[in-house]
mmCIF file of C-alpha atoms and ligand atoms in Angstrom:
data_model
loop_
_atom_site.group_PDB
_atom_site.id
_atom_site.type_symbol
_atom_site.label_atom_id
_atom_site.label_comp_id
_atom_site.label_asym_id
_atom_site.label_seq_id
_atom_site.Cartn_x
_atom_site.Cartn_y
_atom_site.Cartn_z
ATOM 1 C CA ASN A 1 -6.469 -18.385 38.278
ATOM 2 C CA SER A 2 -9.384 -15.966 38.084
ATOM 3 C CA GLN A 3 -8.099 -14.200 41.216
ATOM 4 C CA ARG A 4 -4.907 -13.344 39.412
ATOM 5 C CA LEU A 5 -6.570 -11.959 36.282
ATOM 6 C CA ILE A 6 -8.520 -8.753 35.796
ATOM 7 C CA ILE A 7 -9.621 -7.783 32.295
ATOM 8 C CA LYS A 8 -10.878 -4.252 31.951
ATOM 9 C CA HIS A 9 -12.714 -3.404 28.746
ATOM 10 C CA LEU A 10 -12.072 0.270 28.403
ATOM 11 C CA ARG A 11 -15.505 1.854 28.396
ATOM 12 C CA GLU A 12 -14.839 4.454 25.803
ATOM 13 C CA VAL A 13 -13.939 1.774 23.256
ATOM 14 C CA ALA A 14 -17.399 2.081 21.700
ATOM 15 C CA SER A 15 -17.157 5.823 21.299
ATOM 16 C CA ILE A 16 -13.582 5.538 20.054
ATOM 17 C CA LEU A 17 -14.838 3.227 17.342
ATOM 18 C CA THR A 18 -17.358 5.853 16.382
ATOM 19 C CA VAL A 19 -14.579 8.412 16.196
ATOM 20 C CA ALA A 20 -12.475 5.885 14.295
ATOM 21 C CA GLY A 21 -15.380 5.506 11.913
ATOM 22 C CA SER A 22 -15.050 9.161 11.098
ATOM 23 C CA ASP A 23 -11.324 8.528 10.560
ATOM 24 C CA VAL A 24 -12.333 6.005 7.924
ATOM 25 C CA VAL A 25 -14.654 8.527 6.294
ATOM 26 C CA ASN A 26 -11.930 11.184 6.355
ATOM 27 C CA GLY A 27 -9.212 8.850 5.132
ATOM 28 C CA LEU A 28 -11.263 7.545 2.227
ATOM 29 C CA SER A 29 -12.459 11.017 1.256
ATOM 30 C CA GLN A 30 -8.944 12.391 0.657
ATOM 31 C CA ALA A 31 -7.471 12.752 -2.818
ATOM 32 C CA ARG A 32 -4.789 10.302 -1.631
ATOM 33 C CA LYS A 33 -6.816 7.710 0.235
ATOM 34 C CA THR A 34 -5.600 6.375 3.579
ATOM 35 C CA LEU A 35 -6.911 4.093 6.324
ATOM 36 C CA PRO A 36 -5.723 3.944 9.946
ATOM 37 C CA PRO A 37 -3.487 0.881 10.584
ATOM 38 C CA ARG A 38 -5.370 0.012 13.756
ATOM 39 C CA TYR A 39 -7.995 -1.565 11.473
ATOM 40 C CA PHE A 40 -5.561 -4.387 10.703
ATOM 41 C CA TYR A 41 -6.101 -5.836 14.140
ATOM 42 C CA SER A 42 -9.325 -7.762 14.052
ATOM 43 C CA ASP A 43 -8.860 -11.063 15.909
ATOM 44 C CA ARG A 44 -7.994 -12.613 12.513
ATOM 45 C CA GLY A 45 -5.628 -9.718 11.735
ATOM 46 C CA SER A 46 -3.831 -10.265 15.039
ATOM 47 C CA GLU A 47 -3.403 -13.943 14.138
ATOM 48 C CA LEU A 48 -2.008 -12.994 10.735
ATOM 49 C CA PHE A 49 0.408 -10.594 12.381
ATOM 50 C CA GLU A 50 1.630 -13.443 14.586
ATOM 51 C CA GLU A 51 2.262 -15.418 11.370
ATOM 52 C CA ILE A 52 4.182 -12.481 9.889
ATOM 53 C CA CYS A 53 6.454 -12.491 12.935
ATOM 54 C CA GLU A 54 7.498 -16.055 12.068
ATOM 55 C CA LEU A 55 8.238 -15.391 8.388
ATOM 56 C CA PRO A 56 11.826 -15.837 7.181
ATOM 57 C CA GLU A 57 11.837 -12.402 5.514
ATOM 58 C CA TYR A 58 10.388 -10.562 8.541
ATOM 59 C CA TYR A 59 13.623 -10.029 10.469
ATOM 60 C CA VAL A 60 12.008 -7.560 12.901
ATOM 61 C CA THR A 61 10.620 -9.933 15.536
ATOM 62 C CA ARG A 62 13.538 -12.357 15.455
ATOM 63 C CA THR A 63 16.067 -9.561 15.825
ATOM 64 C CA GLU A 64 14.277 -7.923 18.731
ATOM 65 C CA THR A 65 13.783 -11.289 20.421
ATOM 66 C CA ALA A 66 17.513 -11.994 20.250
ATOM 67 C CA ILE A 67 18.278 -8.585 21.767
ATOM 68 C CA LEU A 68 15.766 -9.158 24.567
ATOM 69 C CA GLU A 69 17.277 -12.542 25.304
ATOM 70 C CA ASP A 70 20.669 -10.865 25.712
ATOM 71 C CA CYS A 71 19.592 -7.915 27.820
ATOM 72 C CA ALA A 72 16.494 -8.927 29.820
ATOM 73 C CA ALA A 73 18.498 -9.822 32.931
ATOM 74 C CA GLU A 74 20.254 -6.451 32.822
ATOM 75 C CA ILE A 75 16.937 -4.634 32.460
ATOM 76 C CA ALA A 76 15.491 -6.502 35.451
ATOM 77 C CA GLU A 77 18.582 -5.699 37.513
ATOM 78 C CA ILE A 78 18.354 -2.004 36.654
ATOM 79 C CA THR A 79 14.642 -1.634 37.457
ATOM 80 C CA GLY A 80 14.379 -4.033 40.402
ATOM 81 C CA LYS A 81 10.808 -4.781 41.541
ATOM 82 C CA CYS A 82 8.841 -3.384 38.662
ATOM 83 C CA GLU A 83 5.466 -3.922 37.057
ATOM 84 C CA LEU A 84 5.296 -4.076 33.291
ATOM 85 C CA VAL A 85 2.715 -2.234 31.202
ATOM 86 C CA GLU A 86 2.874 -3.412 27.605
ATOM 87 C CA LEU A 87 1.228 -1.357 24.875
ATOM 88 C CA GLY A 88 0.080 -3.539 21.975
ATOM 89 C CA SER A 89 0.833 -6.782 23.805
ATOM 90 C CA GLY A 90 -0.575 -9.144 21.124
ATOM 91 C CA SER A 91 0.441 -12.706 21.968
ATOM 92 C CA SER A 92 2.883 -11.471 24.684
ATOM 93 C CA THR A 93 5.500 -13.877 23.294
ATOM 94 C CA LYS A 94 8.519 -11.566 23.668
ATOM 95 C CA THR A 95 7.266 -10.420 27.053
ATOM 96 C CA ARG A 96 7.948 -13.879 28.411
ATOM 97 C CA ILE A 97 11.658 -13.192 28.071
ATOM 98 C CA LEU A 98 11.304 -10.240 30.441
ATOM 99 C CA LEU A 99 9.011 -12.121 32.822
ATOM 100 C CA ASP A 100 11.563 -14.947 32.973
ATOM 101 C CA ALA A 101 14.315 -12.479 33.815
ATOM 102 C CA TYR A 102 12.344 -10.956 36.708
ATOM 103 C CA ASN A 103 11.435 -14.458 37.863
ATOM 104 C CA GLN A 104 15.037 -15.567 37.859
ATOM 105 C CA LEU A 105 15.958 -12.660 40.116
ATOM 106 C CA GLY A 106 13.137 -13.678 42.458
ATOM 107 C CA LEU A 107 11.234 -10.452 41.752
ATOM 108 C CA PRO A 108 7.408 -10.348 41.879
ATOM 109 C CA LEU A 109 5.530 -10.328 38.586
ATOM 110 C CA ARG A 110 2.731 -7.926 37.709
ATOM 111 C CA TYR A 111 1.844 -7.483 34.064
ATOM 112 C CA LEU A 112 -0.572 -4.987 32.510
ATOM 113 C CA PRO A 113 -1.037 -5.863 28.824
ATOM 114 C CA VAL A 114 -2.952 -3.447 26.597
ATOM 115 C CA ASP A 115 -4.394 -4.478 23.238
ATOM 116 C CA VAL A 116 -7.297 -3.537 20.958
ATOM 117 C CA SER A 117 -7.904 -7.207 20.206
ATOM 118 C CA ALA A 118 -9.817 -8.396 23.281
ATOM 119 C CA GLY A 119 -9.789 -12.009 22.036
ATOM 120 C CA MET A 120 -6.020 -12.078 21.723
ATOM 121 C CA LEU A 121 -5.623 -10.303 25.074
ATOM 122 C CA GLU A 122 -7.764 -12.819 26.928
ATOM 123 C CA SER A 123 -6.289 -15.952 25.386
ATOM 124 C CA SER A 124 -2.679 -14.876 25.928
ATOM 125 C CA ALA A 125 -3.411 -13.726 29.498
ATOM 126 C CA LYS A 126 -4.945 -17.106 30.339
ATOM 127 C CA GLN A 127 -1.978 -18.968 28.924
ATOM 128 C CA LEU A 128 0.470 -16.753 30.840
ATOM 129 C CA LEU A 129 -1.347 -17.501 34.116
ATOM 130 C CA ILE A 130 -0.925 -21.212 33.473
ATOM 131 C CA ASP A 131 2.772 -20.816 32.708
ATOM 132 C CA TYR A 132 3.666 -18.367 35.519
ATOM 133 C CA SER A 133 2.249 -19.424 38.862
ATOM 134 C CA ASN A 134 3.172 -16.149 40.595
ATOM 135 C CA LEU A 135 1.989 -13.759 37.889
ATOM 136 C CA GLU A 136 -0.751 -11.175 38.384
ATOM 137 C CA ILE A 137 -2.352 -9.713 35.284
ATOM 138 C CA TYR A 138 -4.396 -6.564 34.875
ATOM 139 C CA ALA A 139 -5.321 -6.492 31.183
ATOM 140 C CA LEU A 140 -6.753 -3.470 29.421
ATOM 141 C CA ALA A 141 -8.738 -4.027 26.222
ATOM 142 C CA GLY A 142 -8.663 -0.846 24.181
ATOM 143 C CA THR A 143 -6.374 1.681 22.562
ATOM 144 C CA TYR A 144 -3.130 2.630 24.243
ATOM 145 C CA GLU A 145 -4.204 6.241 24.370
ATOM 146 C CA LEU A 146 -7.132 5.269 26.609
ATOM 147 C CA ALA A 147 -5.144 2.758 28.601
ATOM 148 C CA LEU A 148 -2.445 5.301 29.417
ATOM 149 C CA GLN A 149 -5.128 7.556 30.870
ATOM 150 C CA GLN A 150 -6.690 4.757 32.892
ATOM 151 C CA LEU A 151 -3.831 2.746 34.346
ATOM 152 C CA PRO A 152 -4.691 1.307 37.756
ATOM 153 C CA ALA A 153 -2.682 2.227 40.859
ATOM 154 C CA LYS A 154 0.826 0.848 41.001
ATOM 155 C CA GLU A 155 1.299 -2.172 43.257
ATOM 156 C CA LEU A 156 5.057 -2.552 42.957
ATOM 157 C CA PRO A 157 7.712 0.105 43.704
ATOM 158 C CA THR A 158 8.192 1.101 40.089
ATOM 159 C CA ARG A 159 6.656 0.675 36.666
ATOM 160 C CA MET A 160 7.933 0.233 33.131
ATOM 161 C CA ILE A 161 5.856 1.028 30.065
ATOM 162 C CA GLY A 162 6.945 -1.218 27.208
ATOM 163 C CA PHE A 163 6.336 -0.341 23.579
ATOM 164 C CA ILE A 164 8.304 -2.956 21.720
ATOM 165 C CA GLY A 165 7.997 -4.500 18.265
ATOM 166 C CA SER A 166 8.598 -1.166 16.470
ATOM 167 C CA THR A 167 4.928 -0.201 16.583
ATOM 168 C CA LEU A 168 6.200 3.360 17.030
ATOM 169 C CA GLY A 169 7.125 3.164 13.347
ATOM 170 C CA ASN A 170 3.454 2.934 12.450
ATOM 171 C CA LEU A 171 2.868 6.444 13.836
ATOM 172 C CA ASN A 172 3.611 9.506 11.742
ATOM 173 C CA PRO A 173 5.928 12.149 13.270
ATOM 174 C CA GLY A 174 3.032 14.175 14.709
ATOM 175 C CA GLU A 175 1.353 11.109 16.230
ATOM 176 C CA CYS A 176 4.722 10.070 17.596
ATOM 177 C CA GLU A 177 5.108 13.358 19.485
ATOM 178 C CA ILE A 178 1.606 13.034 20.964
ATOM 179 C CA PHE A 179 2.323 9.435 21.924
ATOM 180 C CA PHE A 180 5.537 10.345 23.790
ATOM 181 C CA SER A 181 3.636 13.053 25.691
ATOM 182 C CA GLN A 182 0.963 10.514 26.680
ATOM 183 C CA VAL A 183 3.648 8.117 27.891
ATOM 184 C CA THR A 184 5.394 10.740 30.005
ATOM 185 C CA GLN A 185 2.077 11.832 31.491
ATOM 186 C CA ALA A 186 1.370 8.245 32.523
ATOM 187 C CA LEU A 187 4.800 7.793 34.137
ATOM 188 C CA GLN A 188 6.066 9.153 37.426
ATOM 189 C CA VAL A 189 9.586 10.536 37.735
ATOM 190 C CA GLY A 190 12.065 7.670 38.024
ATOM 191 C CA GLU A 191 9.836 5.195 36.178
ATOM 192 C CA TYR A 192 10.870 3.463 32.972
ATOM 193 C CA PHE A 193 9.981 3.343 29.300
ATOM 194 C CA LEU A 194 11.208 0.455 27.153
ATOM 195 C CA LEU A 195 11.049 1.230 23.452
ATOM 196 C CA GLY A 196 11.891 -1.147 20.606
ATOM 197 C CA VAL A 197 12.340 0.358 17.119
ATOM 198 C CA ASP A 198 13.413 -0.929 13.753
ATOM 199 C CA LEU A 199 16.547 0.799 12.443
ATOM 200 C CA GLN A 200 17.521 1.913 8.941
ATOM 201 C CA LYS A 201 19.155 -0.716 6.760
ATOM 202 C CA PRO A 202 19.489 -1.545 3.047
ATOM 203 C CA LYS A 203 16.254 -1.154 1.124
ATOM 204 C CA HIS A 204 16.114 -4.684 -0.301
ATOM 205 C CA ILE A 205 16.104 -6.248 3.179
ATOM 206 C CA ILE A 206 13.238 -4.035 4.312
ATOM 207 C CA GLU A 207 11.196 -4.461 1.148
ATOM 208 C CA ALA A 208 11.471 -8.262 1.320
ATOM 209 C CA ALA A 209 10.095 -8.177 4.875
ATOM 210 C CA TYR A 210 6.896 -6.477 3.677
ATOM 211 C CA ASN A 211 6.530 -8.541 0.477
ATOM 212 C CA ASP A 212 6.957 -12.047 1.819
ATOM 213 C CA SER A 213 6.966 -14.952 -0.588
ATOM 214 C CA GLN A 214 4.094 -16.762 1.188
ATOM 215 C CA GLY A 215 1.754 -13.794 0.816
ATOM 216 C CA VAL A 216 0.930 -13.501 4.524
ATOM 217 C CA THR A 217 1.585 -9.755 4.565
ATOM 218 C CA ALA A 218 -0.698 -9.379 1.536
ATOM 219 C CA GLU A 219 -3.437 -11.282 3.395
ATOM 220 C CA PHE A 220 -2.857 -9.147 6.512
ATOM 221 C CA ASN A 221 -3.220 -6.003 4.413
ATOM 222 C CA LEU A 222 -6.380 -7.207 2.635
ATOM 223 C CA ASN A 223 -7.892 -8.393 5.920
ATOM 224 C CA MET A 224 -8.334 -4.731 6.806
ATOM 225 C CA LEU A 225 -11.039 -4.501 4.159
ATOM 226 C CA GLU A 226 -12.822 -7.569 5.539
ATOM 227 C CA HIS A 227 -12.661 -6.032 9.013
ATOM 228 C CA LEU A 228 -14.170 -2.790 7.705
ATOM 229 C CA ASN A 229 -16.893 -4.782 5.919
ATOM 230 C CA ARG A 230 -17.850 -6.406 9.223
ATOM 231 C CA LEU A 231 -17.609 -3.259 11.323
ATOM 232 C CA TYR A 232 -19.418 -0.911 8.984
ATOM 233 C CA ASN A 233 -21.570 -3.221 6.876
ATOM 234 C CA GLY A 234 -19.401 -2.722 3.818
ATOM 235 C CA ASN A 235 -18.967 -4.434 0.465
ATOM 236 C CA PHE A 236 -15.229 -4.269 -0.274
ATOM 237 C CA ASP A 237 -14.427 -7.172 -2.622
ATOM 238 C CA THR A 238 -10.926 -8.203 -1.545
ATOM 239 C CA SER A 239 -10.319 -10.005 -4.841
ATOM 240 C CA GLN A 240 -10.432 -6.590 -6.532
ATOM 241 C CA PHE A 241 -7.606 -5.064 -4.465
ATOM 242 C CA LYS A 242 -3.925 -5.972 -4.415
ATOM 243 C CA HIS A 243 -1.222 -5.592 -1.779
ATOM 244 C CA TRP A 244 1.626 -3.163 -2.625
ATOM 245 C CA ALA A 245 4.532 -2.244 -0.320
ATOM 246 C CA PHE A 246 7.691 -0.255 -1.070
ATOM 247 C CA TYR A 247 10.419 1.547 0.848
ATOM 248 C CA ASN A 248 10.307 5.321 0.526
ATOM 249 C CA GLU A 249 13.965 6.204 1.028
ATOM 250 C CA SER A 250 13.511 9.940 1.377
ATOM 251 C CA GLU A 251 11.089 9.406 4.289
ATOM 252 C CA ASN A 252 12.838 6.282 5.633
ATOM 253 C CA GLN A 253 9.578 4.389 5.718
ATOM 254 C CA ILE A 254 7.814 1.418 4.240
ATOM 255 C CA GLU A 255 4.491 2.395 2.739
ATOM 256 C CA MET A 256 1.859 -0.279 2.517
ATOM 257 C CA HIS A 257 -1.033 0.215 0.102
ATOM 258 C CA LEU A 258 -4.032 -1.626 -1.355
ATOM 259 C CA ARG A 259 -4.375 -1.061 -5.078
ATOM 260 C CA SER A 260 -7.780 -1.142 -6.751
ATOM 261 C CA LEU A 261 -7.609 -3.526 -9.694
ATOM 262 C CA LYS A 262 -10.470 -1.837 -11.534
ATOM 263 C CA GLN A 263 -12.726 1.162 -11.471
ATOM 264 C CA GLN A 264 -15.231 0.413 -8.707
ATOM 265 C CA THR A 265 -17.507 1.877 -6.055
ATOM 266 C CA VAL A 266 -17.516 0.555 -2.509
ATOM 267 C CA GLU A 267 -20.093 1.272 0.158
ATOM 268 C CA LEU A 268 -19.770 1.260 3.934
ATOM 269 C CA HIS A 269 -23.437 1.438 4.825
ATOM 270 C CA THR A 270 -23.126 2.130 8.552
ATOM 271 C CA LEU A 271 -20.918 5.111 7.797
ATOM 272 C CA ASN A 272 -23.199 6.251 5.007
ATOM 273 C CA LEU A 273 -20.171 6.279 2.747
ATOM 274 C CA ARG A 274 -19.751 5.592 -0.982
ATOM 275 C CA VAL A 275 -16.191 5.565 -2.252
ATOM 276 C CA ASN A 276 -15.175 5.623 -5.918
ATOM 277 C CA PHE A 277 -11.903 4.050 -6.982
ATOM 278 C CA ALA A 278 -10.177 4.568 -10.309
ATOM 279 C CA ALA A 279 -8.394 1.530 -11.741
ATOM 280 C CA GLY A 280 -4.911 1.481 -10.196
ATOM 281 C CA GLU A 281 -5.759 3.928 -7.404
ATOM 282 C CA THR A 282 -4.405 3.008 -3.955
ATOM 283 C CA ILE A 283 -5.326 3.309 -0.289
ATOM 284 C CA MET A 284 -2.316 3.736 1.996
ATOM 285 C CA THR A 285 -2.941 1.452 4.977
ATOM 286 C CA GLU A 286 0.330 1.780 6.881
ATOM 287 C CA ILE A 287 3.667 3.492 7.172
ATOM 288 C CA SER A 288 6.437 1.652 8.975
ATOM 289 C CA ARG A 289 9.209 4.096 9.778
ATOM 290 C CA LYS A 290 12.804 3.017 10.196
ATOM 291 C CA PHE A 291 14.814 5.056 12.687
ATOM 292 C CA ASP A 292 18.350 5.992 13.583
ATOM 293 C CA ILE A 293 19.584 5.761 17.136
ATOM 294 C CA GLU A 294 20.670 9.388 17.643
ATOM 295 C CA THR A 295 17.440 10.917 16.337
ATOM 296 C CA ILE A 296 15.284 8.720 18.554
ATOM 297 C CA GLN A 297 17.440 9.428 21.582
ATOM 298 C CA GLN A 298 17.129 13.169 21.030
ATOM 299 C CA GLN A 299 13.394 12.918 20.602
ATOM 300 C CA LEU A 300 13.056 10.873 23.776
ATOM 301 C CA LYS A 301 15.231 13.381 25.602
ATOM 302 C CA SER A 302 13.060 16.276 24.472
ATOM 303 C CA HIS A 303 10.243 14.532 26.389
ATOM 304 C CA GLY A 304 12.377 14.080 29.498
ATOM 305 C CA LEU A 305 13.015 10.400 28.747
ATOM 306 C CA VAL A 306 16.707 9.774 29.308
ATOM 307 C CA SER A 307 17.992 6.650 27.633
ATOM 308 C CA LYS A 308 19.921 4.720 30.260
ATOM 309 C CA LYS A 309 20.842 1.871 27.935
ATOM 310 C CA VAL A 310 20.602 1.213 24.215
ATOM 311 C CA PHE A 311 20.737 -2.435 23.193
ATOM 312 C CA THR A 312 21.205 -3.479 19.560
ATOM 313 C CA ASP A 313 22.093 -6.599 17.593
ATOM 314 C CA VAL A 314 25.384 -7.277 15.777
ATOM 315 C CA ASN A 315 24.050 -5.807 12.516
ATOM 316 C CA ASN A 316 22.520 -2.731 14.181
ATOM 317 C CA TRP A 317 19.185 -3.660 12.625
ATOM 318 C CA PHE A 318 17.025 -3.036 15.675
ATOM 319 C CA GLY A 319 17.300 -0.809 18.752
ATOM 320 C CA LEU A 320 15.913 -1.360 22.239
ATOM 321 C CA PHE A 321 16.004 1.757 24.424
ATOM 322 C CA LEU A 322 15.639 1.580 28.188
ATOM 323 C CA CYS A 323 14.696 5.100 29.261
ATOM 324 C CA GLN A 324 13.910 6.715 32.586
ATOM 325 C CA LEU A 325 11.760 9.749 33.239
HETATM 326 C C1 AVI B 401 3.157 -3.811 14.112
HETATM 327 N N1 AVI B 401 4.121 -3.214 13.209
HETATM 328 C C2 AVI B 401 5.330 -2.846 13.913
HETATM 329 C C3 AVI B 401 4.391 -4.006 12.006
HETATM 330 C C4 AVI B 401 5.461 -3.295 11.126
HETATM 331 O O1 AVI B 401 6.404 -3.962 10.743
HETATM 332 O O2 AVI B 401 5.341 -2.093 10.894
HETATM 333 C C5 AVI B 401 3.133 -4.216 11.199
HETATM 334 C C6 AVI B 401 3.383 -4.910 9.901
HETATM 335 N N2 AVI B 401 2.945 -4.514 8.741
HETATM 336 C C7 AVI B 401 3.335 -5.359 7.817
HETATM 337 N N3 AVI B 401 4.059 -6.283 8.360
HETATM 338 C C8 AVI B 401 4.084 -6.042 9.680
#
């Protein structure tokens, strides 16, 4: 199997972490404190996210999976022989639906997963090699920004960059624009972009998904502090912070925060940072934007990405856009 697997640890990961460290300093020095959501994804955080995907309230993964099951064959027919780059591949569970579709059409399989969690990347790649005897994997451990700049040469006639799971929603509008430019720079004319986004729906459904009754989302949120403690020799006491998530209707986004339960000072020694919290003060750890089909299509179009097909579910809760440059 080792001949069919290459794992590239993107070299600049170390320096990116240094830069990200300054993001932490900046975020925690603002009047309204924020932290970058990428800090959720320690190996433990990635596991917790997998648990979230299984929760009854978290409709996102189930809905997208059902759409993929319906449309994967059509996608494979449209693209023909095509290698799949997946940004934020995680456990690659949904990807299997696409791989199966290409397999069923007798098309060759080449998969290029990208993830910041090297542990998750390696374990899912190894399992995929066992399950798909004809699969070749070129895995990139690092941020998608770096991966998009360092994709290896194409080995099949075309390529599709997949960004499913509504991770786009975790980018603010400015970051979103930059991301689309990076995607189009990485694609050649005629190549594909597969984008999965969560759509607007009644507030109570969305809020339940980010306040699950088993408390997994709360643990996922708090795990960010543990991850920062490990990375930057910090002393966040997770028992003194509480998960808080609500839907901001004017911005069409979930906002996820950690609320300080008391007045306290936290230190991140490696970053030479001391942060004071008032009782009740929050750190915003994530936005999760909910989109509408027309706006996304227009935005994609402004980057030269023409949506060839839009797949949704019966409730119009989730949208999967197959675009071509
Ligand atoms: C990864 N991302 C799309 C998830 C979301 O729904 O925004 C992350 C998440 N945060 C809380 N639950 C899930």
